[in-house]
Amino acid sequence: MDNKDLENVYNDYKNQTKAPAQPEADPFQEQIVAVRKNDDGDIIAFKTESGRELDYVMALSEAKEGKLAHVDVFHKYGRDIIRSEPDGVKENNLDNLDTF
C-alpha cells in the first residue's frame, strides 16, 4: 500500500464516529470527582462522588475490582497506574478534575 492508501484508510477509521462515545453509568460504580496532587503534580489521592477519599493504593484496588467508573488500570513504568478512560473529553481526565 502506498502512503495515500494508508492515509485514506486512517481517515475512514477516524471518521466512523464523530462524537465521543458516552459510557453508560453503572449504578454499582462510584465516579471520581476530585483528586489530590503532590508538589510535583502527581495524583496521590482521589475523592468519589459520595465523598470518600481514597489513597492511590486503595483507588487502584477498587479500580481493578470494577468499583470505580470511567477509569482504567494498566501497567506502565513497571507498576500499575490509574488512568481516565479515553473518551475524547479533556475536562473529565483525572488530571483536569477539581482538587481537594
mmCIF file of C-alpha atoms in Angstrom:
data_model
loop_
_atom_site.group_PDB
_atom_site.id
_atom_site.type_symbol
_atom_site.label_atom_id
_atom_site.label_comp_id
_atom_site.label_asym_id
_atom_site.label_seq_id
_atom_site.Cartn_x
_atom_site.Cartn_y
_atom_site.Cartn_z
ATOM 1 C CA MET A 1 0.000 0.000 0.000
ATOM 2 C CA ASP A 2 1.272 3.449 -0.722
ATOM 3 C CA ASN A 3 1.084 6.353 1.711
ATOM 4 C CA LYS A 4 -2.077 7.784 0.096
ATOM 5 C CA ASP A 5 -3.941 4.476 0.632
ATOM 6 C CA LEU A 6 -2.782 4.301 4.228
ATOM 7 C CA GLU A 7 -3.934 7.877 4.810
ATOM 8 C CA ASN A 8 -7.364 7.102 3.297
ATOM 9 C CA VAL A 9 -7.816 4.009 5.478
ATOM 10 C CA TYR A 10 -6.906 6.014 8.590
ATOM 11 C CA ASN A 11 -9.249 8.866 7.685
ATOM 12 C CA ASP A 12 -12.107 6.417 7.087
ATOM 13 C CA TYR A 13 -11.434 4.865 10.501
ATOM 14 C CA LYS A 14 -11.230 8.252 12.231
ATOM 15 C CA ASN A 15 -14.489 9.464 10.676
ATOM 16 C CA GLN A 16 -16.526 6.422 11.720
ATOM 17 C CA THR A 17 -17.654 8.190 14.876
ATOM 18 C CA LYS A 18 -17.914 11.959 15.020
ATOM 19 C CA ALA A 19 -18.979 12.251 18.685
ATOM 20 C CA PRO A 20 -17.128 10.572 21.537
ATOM 21 C CA ALA A 21 -18.872 7.539 22.932
ATOM 22 C CA GLN A 22 -20.641 8.214 26.208
ATOM 23 C CA PRO A 23 -20.016 5.399 28.664
ATOM 24 C CA GLU A 24 -23.095 4.004 30.336
ATOM 25 C CA ALA A 25 -23.436 4.706 34.025
ATOM 26 C CA ASP A 26 -23.164 1.636 36.254
ATOM 27 C CA PRO A 27 -25.155 2.094 39.465
ATOM 28 C CA PHE A 28 -22.621 -0.075 41.326
ATOM 29 C CA GLN A 29 -19.653 2.119 40.457
ATOM 30 C CA GLU A 30 -18.610 5.402 42.013
ATOM 31 C CA GLN A 31 -17.273 8.241 39.955
ATOM 32 C CA ILE A 32 -14.106 10.103 40.875
ATOM 33 C CA VAL A 33 -14.899 13.806 41.173
ATOM 34 C CA ALA A 34 -11.667 15.309 42.556
ATOM 35 C CA VAL A 35 -8.004 14.481 43.026
ATOM 36 C CA ARG A 36 -5.195 15.469 45.372
ATOM 37 C CA LYS A 37 -1.753 16.147 43.918
ATOM 38 C CA ASN A 38 1.692 16.359 45.475
ATOM 39 C CA ASP A 39 4.124 19.207 44.898
ATOM 40 C CA ASP A 40 5.335 17.536 41.682
ATOM 41 C CA GLY A 41 1.785 17.467 40.262
ATOM 42 C CA ASP A 42 1.388 13.697 40.667
ATOM 43 C CA ILE A 43 -2.057 12.450 41.689
ATOM 44 C CA ILE A 44 -1.763 10.898 45.142
ATOM 45 C CA ALA A 45 -5.425 10.548 46.222
ATOM 46 C CA PHE A 46 -8.961 10.542 44.843
ATOM 47 C CA LYS A 47 -12.364 11.752 46.070
ATOM 48 C CA THR A 48 -15.526 9.963 44.944
ATOM 49 C CA GLU A 49 -18.969 11.397 44.371
ATOM 50 C CA SER A 50 -20.083 10.034 47.751
ATOM 51 C CA GLY A 51 -17.284 11.970 49.464
ATOM 52 C CA ARG A 52 -14.975 9.032 50.137
ATOM 53 C CA GLU A 53 -11.280 9.849 49.985
ATOM 54 C CA LEU A 54 -9.085 7.074 48.623
ATOM 55 C CA ASP A 55 -5.314 6.958 48.714
ATOM 56 C CA TYR A 56 -3.678 5.815 45.477
ATOM 57 C CA VAL A 57 -3.337 2.154 46.525
ATOM 58 C CA MET A 58 -6.974 1.944 47.698
ATOM 59 C CA ALA A 59 -8.198 3.550 44.470
ATOM 60 C CA LEU A 60 -6.039 1.199 42.418
ATOM 61 C CA SER A 61 -7.543 -1.792 44.201
ATOM 62 C CA GLU A 62 -11.112 -0.536 43.731
ATOM 63 C CA ALA A 63 -10.470 0.264 40.070
ATOM 64 C CA LYS A 64 -9.181 -3.277 39.498
ATOM 65 C CA GLU A 65 -12.333 -4.622 41.163
ATOM 66 C CA GLY A 66 -14.519 -2.511 38.849
ATOM 67 C CA LYS A 67 -15.844 -0.327 41.660
ATOM 68 C CA LEU A 68 -14.770 2.990 40.094
ATOM 69 C CA ALA A 69 -16.394 4.358 36.959
ATOM 70 C CA HIS A 70 -14.595 5.692 33.886
ATOM 71 C CA VAL A 71 -11.059 4.666 34.841
ATOM 72 C CA ASP A 72 -8.707 2.004 33.551
ATOM 73 C CA VAL A 73 -5.775 0.293 35.198
ATOM 74 C CA PHE A 74 -2.767 -0.547 33.092
ATOM 75 C CA HIS A 75 0.846 -1.471 33.630
ATOM 76 C CA LYS A 76 3.405 1.212 32.840
ATOM 77 C CA TYR A 77 6.700 2.318 34.377
ATOM 78 C CA GLY A 78 6.992 -1.118 35.983
ATOM 79 C CA ARG A 79 3.801 -0.738 38.038
ATOM 80 C CA ASP A 80 0.018 -0.500 37.733
ATOM 81 C CA ILE A 81 -1.393 3.001 37.269
ATOM 82 C CA ILE A 82 -4.870 4.510 37.155
ATOM 83 C CA ARG A 83 -5.895 6.424 34.073
ATOM 84 C CA SER A 84 -9.098 8.018 32.797
ATOM 85 C CA GLU A 85 -10.926 6.081 30.125
ATOM 86 C CA PRO A 86 -10.006 7.639 26.782
ATOM 87 C CA ASP A 87 -13.271 9.235 25.659
ATOM 88 C CA GLY A 88 -12.003 12.330 23.873
ATOM 89 C CA VAL A 89 -13.258 14.706 26.586
ATOM 90 C CA LYS A 90 -10.343 16.506 28.243
ATOM 91 C CA GLU A 91 -12.464 18.031 31.023
ATOM 92 C CA ASN A 92 -13.110 14.660 32.690
ATOM 93 C CA ASN A 93 -9.496 13.466 32.630
ATOM 94 C CA LEU A 94 -8.227 12.782 36.113
ATOM 95 C CA ASP A 95 -5.527 15.400 35.755
ATOM 96 C CA ASN A 96 -8.167 18.053 34.958
ATOM 97 C CA LEU A 97 -10.570 17.324 37.832
ATOM 98 C CA ASP A 98 -11.000 19.678 40.773
ATOM 99 C CA THR A 99 -8.556 19.242 43.624
ATOM 100 C CA PHE A 100 -9.383 18.687 47.274
#
